[in-house]
Short mmCIF file of C-alpha atoms in Angstrom, two decimals:
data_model
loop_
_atom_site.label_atom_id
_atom_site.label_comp_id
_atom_site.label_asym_id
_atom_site.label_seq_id
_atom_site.Cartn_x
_atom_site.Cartn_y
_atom_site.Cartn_z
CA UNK B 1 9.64 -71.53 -37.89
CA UNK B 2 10.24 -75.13 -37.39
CA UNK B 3 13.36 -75.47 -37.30
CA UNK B 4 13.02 -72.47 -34.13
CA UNK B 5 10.16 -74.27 -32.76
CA UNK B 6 11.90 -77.85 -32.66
CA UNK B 7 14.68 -76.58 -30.91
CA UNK B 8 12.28 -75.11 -28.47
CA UNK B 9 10.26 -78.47 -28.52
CA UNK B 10 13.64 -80.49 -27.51
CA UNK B 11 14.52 -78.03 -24.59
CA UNK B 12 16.98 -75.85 -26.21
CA UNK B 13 18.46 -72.74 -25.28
CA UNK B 14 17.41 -70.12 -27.58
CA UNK B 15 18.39 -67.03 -25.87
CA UNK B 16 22.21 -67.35 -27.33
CA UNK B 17 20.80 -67.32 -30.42
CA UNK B 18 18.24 -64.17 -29.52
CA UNK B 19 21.81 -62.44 -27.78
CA UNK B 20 23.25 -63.44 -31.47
CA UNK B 21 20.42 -62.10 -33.46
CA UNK B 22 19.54 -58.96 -31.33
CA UNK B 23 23.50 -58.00 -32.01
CA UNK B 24 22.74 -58.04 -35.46
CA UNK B 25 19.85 -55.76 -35.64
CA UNK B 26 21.94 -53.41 -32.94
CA UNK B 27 24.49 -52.95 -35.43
CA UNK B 28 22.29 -52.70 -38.71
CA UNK B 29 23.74 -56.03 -40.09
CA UNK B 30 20.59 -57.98 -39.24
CA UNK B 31 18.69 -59.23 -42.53
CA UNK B 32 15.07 -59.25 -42.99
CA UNK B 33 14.81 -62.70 -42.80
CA UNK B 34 16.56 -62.96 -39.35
CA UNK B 35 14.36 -60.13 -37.86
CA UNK B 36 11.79 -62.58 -38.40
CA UNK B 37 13.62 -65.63 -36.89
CA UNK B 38 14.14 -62.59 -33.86
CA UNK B 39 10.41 -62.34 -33.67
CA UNK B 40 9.98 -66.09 -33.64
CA UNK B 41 12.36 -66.56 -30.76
CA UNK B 42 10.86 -63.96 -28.68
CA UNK B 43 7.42 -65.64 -28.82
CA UNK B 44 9.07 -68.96 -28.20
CA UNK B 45 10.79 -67.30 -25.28
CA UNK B 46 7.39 -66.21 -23.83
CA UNK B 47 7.71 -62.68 -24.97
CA UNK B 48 4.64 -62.80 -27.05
CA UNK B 49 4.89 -58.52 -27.34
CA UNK B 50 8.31 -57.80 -28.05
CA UNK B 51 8.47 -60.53 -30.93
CA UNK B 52 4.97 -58.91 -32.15
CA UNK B 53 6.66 -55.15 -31.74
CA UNK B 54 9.86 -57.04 -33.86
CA UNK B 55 7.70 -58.02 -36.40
CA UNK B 56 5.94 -54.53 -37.38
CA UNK B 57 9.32 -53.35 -37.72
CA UNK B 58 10.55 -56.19 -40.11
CA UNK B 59 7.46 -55.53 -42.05
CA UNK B 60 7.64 -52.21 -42.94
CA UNK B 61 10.51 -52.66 -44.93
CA UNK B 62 9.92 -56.80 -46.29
CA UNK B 63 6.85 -58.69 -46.42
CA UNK B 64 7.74 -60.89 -48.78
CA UNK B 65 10.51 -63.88 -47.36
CA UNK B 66 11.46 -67.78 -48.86
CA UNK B 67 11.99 -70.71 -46.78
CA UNK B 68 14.66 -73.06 -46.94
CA UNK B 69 13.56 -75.73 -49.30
CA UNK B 70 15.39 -79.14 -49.94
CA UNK B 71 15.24 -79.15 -54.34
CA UNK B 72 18.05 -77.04 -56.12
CA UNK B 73 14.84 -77.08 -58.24
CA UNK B 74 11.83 -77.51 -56.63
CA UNK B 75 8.64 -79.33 -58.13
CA UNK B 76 6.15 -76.68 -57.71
CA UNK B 77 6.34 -73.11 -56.26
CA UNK B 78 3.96 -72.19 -53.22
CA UNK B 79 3.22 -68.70 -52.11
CA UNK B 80 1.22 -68.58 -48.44
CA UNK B 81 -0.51 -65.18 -47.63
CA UNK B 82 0.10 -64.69 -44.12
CA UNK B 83 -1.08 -62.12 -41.53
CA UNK B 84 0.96 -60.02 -39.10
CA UNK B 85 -0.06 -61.90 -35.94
CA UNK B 86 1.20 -63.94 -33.59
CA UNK B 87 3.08 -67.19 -34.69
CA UNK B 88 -0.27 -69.36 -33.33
CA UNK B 89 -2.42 -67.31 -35.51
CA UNK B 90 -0.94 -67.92 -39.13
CA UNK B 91 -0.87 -72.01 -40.78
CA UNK B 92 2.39 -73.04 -39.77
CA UNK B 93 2.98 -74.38 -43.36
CA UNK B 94 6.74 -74.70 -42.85
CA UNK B 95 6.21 -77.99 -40.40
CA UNK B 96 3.86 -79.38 -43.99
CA UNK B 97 6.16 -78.33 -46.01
CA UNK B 98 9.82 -78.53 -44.90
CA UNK B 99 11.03 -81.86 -46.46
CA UNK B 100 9.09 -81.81 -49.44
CA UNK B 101 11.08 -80.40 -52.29
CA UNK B 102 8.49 -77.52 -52.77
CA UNK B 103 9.59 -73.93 -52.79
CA UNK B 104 7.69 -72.16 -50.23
CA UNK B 105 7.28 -67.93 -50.15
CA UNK B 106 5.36 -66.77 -47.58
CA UNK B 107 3.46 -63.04 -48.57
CA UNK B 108 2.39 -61.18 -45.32
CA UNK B 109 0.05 -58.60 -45.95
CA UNK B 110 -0.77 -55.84 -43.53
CA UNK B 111 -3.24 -52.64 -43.51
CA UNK B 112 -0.64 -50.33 -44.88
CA UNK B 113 0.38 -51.93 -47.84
CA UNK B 114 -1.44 -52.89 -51.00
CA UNK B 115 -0.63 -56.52 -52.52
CA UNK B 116 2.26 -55.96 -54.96
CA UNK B 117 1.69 -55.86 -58.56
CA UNK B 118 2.57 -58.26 -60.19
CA UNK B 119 2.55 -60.66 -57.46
CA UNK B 120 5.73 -62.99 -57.01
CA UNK B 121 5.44 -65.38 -59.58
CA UNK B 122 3.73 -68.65 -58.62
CA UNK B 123 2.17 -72.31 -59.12
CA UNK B 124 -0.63 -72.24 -56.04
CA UNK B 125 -1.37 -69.77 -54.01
CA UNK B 126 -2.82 -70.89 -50.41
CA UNK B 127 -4.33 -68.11 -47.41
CA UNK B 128 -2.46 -69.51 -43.78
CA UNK B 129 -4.06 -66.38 -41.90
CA UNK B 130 -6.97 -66.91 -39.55
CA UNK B 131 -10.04 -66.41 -38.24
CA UNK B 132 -9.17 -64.37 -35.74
CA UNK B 133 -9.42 -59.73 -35.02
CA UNK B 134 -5.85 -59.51 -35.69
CA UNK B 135 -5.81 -61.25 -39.08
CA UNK B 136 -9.61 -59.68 -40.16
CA UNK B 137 -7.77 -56.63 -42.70
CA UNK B 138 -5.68 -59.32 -44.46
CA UNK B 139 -8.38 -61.29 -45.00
CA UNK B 140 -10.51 -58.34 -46.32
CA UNK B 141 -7.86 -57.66 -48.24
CA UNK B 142 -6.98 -60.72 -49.90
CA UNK B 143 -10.52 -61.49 -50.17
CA UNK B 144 -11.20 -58.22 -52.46
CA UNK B 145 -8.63 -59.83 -54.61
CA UNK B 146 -9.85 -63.54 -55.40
CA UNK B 147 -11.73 -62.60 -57.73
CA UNK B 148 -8.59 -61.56 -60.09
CA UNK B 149 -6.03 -64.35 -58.18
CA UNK B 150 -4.09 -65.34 -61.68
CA UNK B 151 -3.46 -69.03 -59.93
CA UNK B 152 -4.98 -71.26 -57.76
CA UNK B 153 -6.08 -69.78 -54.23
CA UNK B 154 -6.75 -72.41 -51.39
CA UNK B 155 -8.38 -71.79 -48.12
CA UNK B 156 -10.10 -68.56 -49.62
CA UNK B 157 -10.81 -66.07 -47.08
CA UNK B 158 -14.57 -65.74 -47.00
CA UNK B 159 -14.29 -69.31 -45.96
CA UNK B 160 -11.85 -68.90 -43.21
CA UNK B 161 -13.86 -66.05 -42.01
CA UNK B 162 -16.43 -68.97 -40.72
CA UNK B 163 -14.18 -71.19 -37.95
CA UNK B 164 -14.65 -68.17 -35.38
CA UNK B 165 -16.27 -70.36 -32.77
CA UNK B 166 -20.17 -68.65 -32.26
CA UNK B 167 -20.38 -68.90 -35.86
CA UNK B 168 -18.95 -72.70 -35.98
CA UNK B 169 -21.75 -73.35 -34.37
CA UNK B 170 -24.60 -71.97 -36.68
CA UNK B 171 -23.16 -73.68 -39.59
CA UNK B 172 -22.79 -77.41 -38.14
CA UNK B 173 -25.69 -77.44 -35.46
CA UNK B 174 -28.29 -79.24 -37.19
CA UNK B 175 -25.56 -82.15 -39.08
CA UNK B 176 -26.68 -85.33 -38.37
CA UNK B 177 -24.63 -87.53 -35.57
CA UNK B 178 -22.47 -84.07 -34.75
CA UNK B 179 -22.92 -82.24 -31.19
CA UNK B 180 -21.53 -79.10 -31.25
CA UNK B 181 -22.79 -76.57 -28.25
CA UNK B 182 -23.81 -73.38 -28.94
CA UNK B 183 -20.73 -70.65 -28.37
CA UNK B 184 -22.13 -67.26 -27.55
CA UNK B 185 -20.53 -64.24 -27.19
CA UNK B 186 -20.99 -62.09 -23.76
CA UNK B 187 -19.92 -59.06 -22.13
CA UNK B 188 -17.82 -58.96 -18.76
CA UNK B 189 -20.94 -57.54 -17.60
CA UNK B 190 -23.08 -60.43 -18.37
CA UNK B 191 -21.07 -62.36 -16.54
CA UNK B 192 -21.26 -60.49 -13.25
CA UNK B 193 -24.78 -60.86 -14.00
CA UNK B 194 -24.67 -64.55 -14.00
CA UNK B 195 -22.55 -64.36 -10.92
CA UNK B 196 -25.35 -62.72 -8.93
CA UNK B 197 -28.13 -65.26 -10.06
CA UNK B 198 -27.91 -68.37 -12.58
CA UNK B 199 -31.26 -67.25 -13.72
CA UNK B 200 -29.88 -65.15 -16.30
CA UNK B 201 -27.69 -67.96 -17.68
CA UNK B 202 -31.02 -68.71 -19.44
CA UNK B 203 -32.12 -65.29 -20.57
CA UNK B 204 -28.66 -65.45 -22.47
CA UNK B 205 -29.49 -68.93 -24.01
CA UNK B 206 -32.19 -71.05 -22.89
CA UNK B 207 -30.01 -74.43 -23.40
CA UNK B 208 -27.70 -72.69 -21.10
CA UNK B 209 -27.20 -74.04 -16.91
CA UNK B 210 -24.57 -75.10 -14.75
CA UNK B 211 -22.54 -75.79 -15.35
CA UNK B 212 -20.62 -73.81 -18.24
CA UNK B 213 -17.51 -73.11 -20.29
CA UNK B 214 -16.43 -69.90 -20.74
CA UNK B 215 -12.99 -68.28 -22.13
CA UNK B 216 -11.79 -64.94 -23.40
CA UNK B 217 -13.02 -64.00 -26.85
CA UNK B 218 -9.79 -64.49 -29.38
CA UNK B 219 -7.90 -66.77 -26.85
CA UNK B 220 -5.78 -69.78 -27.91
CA UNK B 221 -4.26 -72.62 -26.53
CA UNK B 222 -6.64 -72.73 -23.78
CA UNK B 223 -5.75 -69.71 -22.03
CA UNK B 224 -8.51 -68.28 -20.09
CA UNK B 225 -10.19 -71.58 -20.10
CA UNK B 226 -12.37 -73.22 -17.41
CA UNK B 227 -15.51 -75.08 -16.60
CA UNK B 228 -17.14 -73.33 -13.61
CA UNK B 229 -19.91 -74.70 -11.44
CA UNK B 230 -21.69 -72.36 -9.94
CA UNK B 231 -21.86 -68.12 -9.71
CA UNK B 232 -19.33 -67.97 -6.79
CA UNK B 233 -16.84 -69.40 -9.23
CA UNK B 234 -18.07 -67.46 -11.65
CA UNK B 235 -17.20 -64.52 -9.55
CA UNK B 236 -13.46 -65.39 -9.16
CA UNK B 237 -12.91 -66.52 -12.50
CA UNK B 238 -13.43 -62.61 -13.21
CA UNK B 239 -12.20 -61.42 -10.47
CA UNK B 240 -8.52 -63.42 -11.77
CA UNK B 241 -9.21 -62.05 -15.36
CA UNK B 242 -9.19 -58.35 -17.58
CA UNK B 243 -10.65 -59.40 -20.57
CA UNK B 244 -14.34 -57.47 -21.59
CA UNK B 245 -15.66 -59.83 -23.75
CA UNK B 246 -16.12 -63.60 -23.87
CA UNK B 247 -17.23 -66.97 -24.99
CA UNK B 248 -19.88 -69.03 -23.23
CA UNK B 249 -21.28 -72.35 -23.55
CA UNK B 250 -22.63 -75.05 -21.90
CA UNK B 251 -20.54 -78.41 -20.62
CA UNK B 252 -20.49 -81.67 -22.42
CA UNK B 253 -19.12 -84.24 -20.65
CA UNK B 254 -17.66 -86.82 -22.72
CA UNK B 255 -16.02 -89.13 -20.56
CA UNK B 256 -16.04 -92.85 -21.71
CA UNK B 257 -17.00 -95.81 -19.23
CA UNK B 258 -13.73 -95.25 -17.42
CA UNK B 259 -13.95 -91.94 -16.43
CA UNK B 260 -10.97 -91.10 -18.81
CA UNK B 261 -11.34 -87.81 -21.68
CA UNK B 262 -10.29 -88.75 -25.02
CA UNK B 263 -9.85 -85.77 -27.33
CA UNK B 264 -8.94 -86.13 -31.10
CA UNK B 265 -7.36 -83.72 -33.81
CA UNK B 266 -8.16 -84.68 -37.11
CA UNK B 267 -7.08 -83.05 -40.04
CA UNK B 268 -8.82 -82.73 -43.54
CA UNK B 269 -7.07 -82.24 -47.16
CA UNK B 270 -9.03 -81.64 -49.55
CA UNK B 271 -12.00 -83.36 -48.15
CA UNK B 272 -10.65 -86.43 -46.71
CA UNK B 273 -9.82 -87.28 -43.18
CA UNK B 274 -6.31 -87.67 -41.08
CA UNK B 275 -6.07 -89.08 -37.30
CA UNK B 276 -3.66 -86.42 -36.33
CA UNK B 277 -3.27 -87.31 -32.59
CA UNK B 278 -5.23 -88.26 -29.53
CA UNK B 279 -4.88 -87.53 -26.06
CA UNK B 280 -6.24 -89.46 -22.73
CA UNK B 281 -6.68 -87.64 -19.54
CA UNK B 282 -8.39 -87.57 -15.89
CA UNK B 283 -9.28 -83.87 -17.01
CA UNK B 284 -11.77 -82.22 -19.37
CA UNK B 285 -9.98 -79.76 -20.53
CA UNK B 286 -7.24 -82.16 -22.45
CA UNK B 287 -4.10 -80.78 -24.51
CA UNK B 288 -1.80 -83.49 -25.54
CA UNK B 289 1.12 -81.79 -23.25
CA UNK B 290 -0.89 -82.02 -20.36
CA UNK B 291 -2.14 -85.59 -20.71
CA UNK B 292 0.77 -87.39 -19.71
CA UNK B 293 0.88 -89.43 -23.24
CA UNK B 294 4.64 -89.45 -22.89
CA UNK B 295 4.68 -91.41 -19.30
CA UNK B 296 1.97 -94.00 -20.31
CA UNK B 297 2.52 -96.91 -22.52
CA UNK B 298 -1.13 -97.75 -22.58
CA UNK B 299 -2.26 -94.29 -23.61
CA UNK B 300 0.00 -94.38 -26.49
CA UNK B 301 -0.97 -98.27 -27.36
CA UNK B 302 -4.25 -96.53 -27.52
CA UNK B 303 -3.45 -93.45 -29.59
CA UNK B 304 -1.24 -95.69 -32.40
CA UNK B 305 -4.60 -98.02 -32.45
CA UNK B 306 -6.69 -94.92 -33.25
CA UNK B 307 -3.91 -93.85 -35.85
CA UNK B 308 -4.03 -97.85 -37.43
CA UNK B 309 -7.66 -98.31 -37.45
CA UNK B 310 -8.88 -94.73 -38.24
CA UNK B 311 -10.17 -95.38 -42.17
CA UNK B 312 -12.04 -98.53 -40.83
CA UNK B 313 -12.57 -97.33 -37.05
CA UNK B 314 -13.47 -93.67 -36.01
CA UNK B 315 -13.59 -92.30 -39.76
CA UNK B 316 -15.98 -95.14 -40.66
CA UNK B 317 -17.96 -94.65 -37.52
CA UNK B 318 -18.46 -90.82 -38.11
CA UNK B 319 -18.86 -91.00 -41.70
CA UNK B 320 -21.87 -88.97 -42.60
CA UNK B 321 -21.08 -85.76 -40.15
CA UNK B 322 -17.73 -85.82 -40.95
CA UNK B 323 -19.19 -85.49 -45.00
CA UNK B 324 -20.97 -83.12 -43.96
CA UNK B 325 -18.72 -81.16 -42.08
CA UNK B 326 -16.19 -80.83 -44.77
CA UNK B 327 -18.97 -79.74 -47.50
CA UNK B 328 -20.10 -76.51 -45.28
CA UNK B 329 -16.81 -75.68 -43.98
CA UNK B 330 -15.72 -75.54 -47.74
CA UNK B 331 -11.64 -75.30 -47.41
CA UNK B 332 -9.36 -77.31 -48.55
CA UNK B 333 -7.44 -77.79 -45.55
CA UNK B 334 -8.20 -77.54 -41.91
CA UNK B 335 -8.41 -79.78 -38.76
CA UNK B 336 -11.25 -80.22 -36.09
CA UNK B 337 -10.59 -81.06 -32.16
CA UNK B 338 -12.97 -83.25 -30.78
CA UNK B 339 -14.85 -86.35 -29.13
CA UNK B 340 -17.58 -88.81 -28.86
CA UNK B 341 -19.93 -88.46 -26.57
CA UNK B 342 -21.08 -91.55 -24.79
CA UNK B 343 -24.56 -91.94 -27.25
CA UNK B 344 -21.53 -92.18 -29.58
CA UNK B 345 -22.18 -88.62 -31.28
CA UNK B 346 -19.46 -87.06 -32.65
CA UNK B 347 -18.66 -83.38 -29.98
CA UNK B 348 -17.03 -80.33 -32.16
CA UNK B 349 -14.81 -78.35 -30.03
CA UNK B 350 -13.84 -76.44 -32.80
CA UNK B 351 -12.27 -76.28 -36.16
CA UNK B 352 -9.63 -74.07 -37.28
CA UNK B 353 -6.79 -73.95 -40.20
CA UNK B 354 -3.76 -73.07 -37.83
CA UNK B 355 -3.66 -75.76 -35.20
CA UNK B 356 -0.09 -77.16 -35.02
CA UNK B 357 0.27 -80.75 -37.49
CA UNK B 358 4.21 -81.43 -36.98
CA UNK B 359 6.66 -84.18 -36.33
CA UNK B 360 8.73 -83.18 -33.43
CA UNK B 361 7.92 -86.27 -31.16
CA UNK B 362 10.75 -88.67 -30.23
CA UNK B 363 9.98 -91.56 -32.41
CA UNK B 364 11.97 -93.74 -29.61
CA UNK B 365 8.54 -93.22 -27.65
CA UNK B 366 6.23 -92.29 -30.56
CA UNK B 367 7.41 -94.83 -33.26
CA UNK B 368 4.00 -94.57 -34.76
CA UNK B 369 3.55 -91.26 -35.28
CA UNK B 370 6.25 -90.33 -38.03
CA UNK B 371 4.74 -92.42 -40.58
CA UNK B 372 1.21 -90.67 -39.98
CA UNK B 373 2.67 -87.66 -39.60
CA UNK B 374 4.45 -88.37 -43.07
CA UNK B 375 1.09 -89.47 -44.69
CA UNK B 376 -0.51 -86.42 -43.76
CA UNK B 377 2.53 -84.10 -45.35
CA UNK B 378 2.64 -86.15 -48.38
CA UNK B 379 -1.71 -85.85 -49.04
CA UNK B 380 -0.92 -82.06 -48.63
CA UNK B 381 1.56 -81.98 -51.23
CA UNK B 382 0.15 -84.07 -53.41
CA UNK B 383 -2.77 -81.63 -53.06
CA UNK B 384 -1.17 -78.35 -54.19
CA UNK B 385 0.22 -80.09 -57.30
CA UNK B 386 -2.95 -81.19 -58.09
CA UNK B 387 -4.00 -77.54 -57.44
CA UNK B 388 -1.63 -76.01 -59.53
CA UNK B 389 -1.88 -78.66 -61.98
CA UNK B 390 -5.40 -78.39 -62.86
CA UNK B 391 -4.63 -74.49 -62.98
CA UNK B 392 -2.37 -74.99 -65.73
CA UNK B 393 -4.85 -76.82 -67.63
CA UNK B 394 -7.71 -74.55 -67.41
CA UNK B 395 -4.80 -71.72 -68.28
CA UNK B 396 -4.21 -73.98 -71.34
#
């Protein structure tokens, strides 16, 4: 997966490759392993269905596939237990992983097989599926099986099962320094509801007004996304959409004294904190590729200052929730999106253990970010050893 999505990253043409690949599995001479790369391509491609439709097929006959690793013979051996989802939907371990010298096996497990007996042989064991419908019956089913896990499990499932965002919410509301609005769920109907008369915006939540958030329920990446003002938009955001069910909540606007957005990632392993990145934006609504880090020098002076001074700066400044945070959330890795607000609170977006952490930025305009990239892999690494390592010692 990353080497597919850096290719994709830089602007290359996958579909020879896809032409290549789809010849293969035409003539029966495609492996497992490249009916997976197929699937990956297709998603990258846009083609979200057929790479999902590609991947039931692989599945039935493998679940069970190795990624390149660097070490003839690698320091410690990694299995991931994936879902069969989409590639947003699963920890993209690979992009942690690939230049580390540890042997990664990734273990998808779907409804209509059991988890093999004995189970490939491993040092840690680490669940990359997520919160989300699709991956629900491989966490079940991994979760029914912690109990008996012969190594070290990370990221166990009954703990995943928690980042959903209306249950984010009832877990961190009442931390100290931390904002994090209240996420309810509502029906299609509800919202034609609220279209005819804002009144009911309150008989859904009473901290609830104009104006709101809402997206689809299970959406990523911002699709189905807006802020909408009044019922009239209300009324065409539906009107543009299919989905029956959704997320609501109200708007926090966290603009700084400039007007500008700033929006962090920051990931956590094994309790501590990493400035992944921050974007800077005339919009609410920020992802880094739409906040124009890449044109402005001054955004990314900003962003490597965040990186520099994050221990002594944000980290410092956010200490206590951010304690807090990682005690209820309970997993050994994840990552949180967020802000400050402008009392200086810090504003949860939401947390989730499959966000993108990679390294695919030029470092001729993001010299900065390799090296915190790099710290980030290494803490994760360093990590599982000490995972497996205390394993063999209780095992002892």
């Amino acid at each position: 997966m990353a080497k597919l999505a850096k290719l994709a990253f830089d602007g290359a043409d996958l579909r020879p490759m896809w032409r290549d690949l789809i010849a293969k599995l035409i003539d029966g001479t495609a492996d497992a392993g490249e009916g997976l790369d197929l699937s990956l391509i297709a998603q990258l491609l846009g083609d979200k269905q057929t790479g999902l439709a590609i991947q039931q097929d692989v599945l039935k006959s493998q679940r069970l596939f190795r990624s390149p690793c660097l070490a003839t013979k690698p320091r410690l051996r990694v299995l991931a237990l994936a879902a069969a989802t989409d590639m947003g939907s699963n920890t993209p371990i690979e992009f942690l992983l690939e230049q580390s010298g540890i042997d990664l096996m990734t273990l998808y497990v779907i409804p209509e097989f059991e988890l093999p007996v004995p189970l490939p042989d491993h040092d840690v064991a680490i669940v990359i599926a997520s919160d989300s419908e699709d991956c629900r019956a491989a966490l079940d089913k991994i979760d029914r099986a912690v109990a008996r896990w012969p190594r070290p499990l990370l990221n166990i499932p009954r703990q995943v099962c928690i980042l959903d965002r209306d249950k984010l919410h009832r877990l961190l509301a009442d931390i100290e320094g931390l904002v994090i609005p209240a996420t309810i769920a509502v029906t299609r109907g509800q919202l034609q509801e609220v279209s005819r008369s804002a009144e009911v915006l309150a008989a859904i939540a009473t901290e609830l007004a104009f104006p709101v958030v809402v997206r689809p329920r299970g959406s990523h990446a911002g699709v189905g996304l807006a802020k909408l003002d009044d019922g009239a938009q209300m009324e065409r955001y539906l009107a543009e959409r299919q989905e029956q069910e959704f997320f609501i909540s109200r708007f926090v606007d966290y603009s700084g004294e400039d007007g500008l957005f700033r929006k962090y990632r920051v990931v956590f392993v094994d309790g501590r904190a990493y400035a992944c990145h921050m974007a800077i934006a005339e919009r609410w609504d920020i992802w880094y590729l739409n906040a124009g880090m890449t044109a402005s020098a001054s955004k990314r002076l900003e962003e490597e200052t965040f990186m520099h001074t994050f221990d002594i700066g944000f980290a410092r400044r956010h200490q206590t929730a951010l304690a807090a945070l990682v005690e209820r959330v309970g997993l050994e890795y994840f990552m949180i999106d967020c802000a400050e607000t402008g009392d200086g609170s810090l504003l949860i977006f939401e947390a989730d253990n499959t966000a993108v952490v990679h390294n695919m930025d030029p470092p001729s305009v993001f010299p900065y970010k390799s090296p915190q990239m790099h710290k980030i892999f290494d803490a994760f690494a360093a990590m599982l050893e000490r995972r497996a390592r205390r394993g063999r010692e209780r095992a002892a």
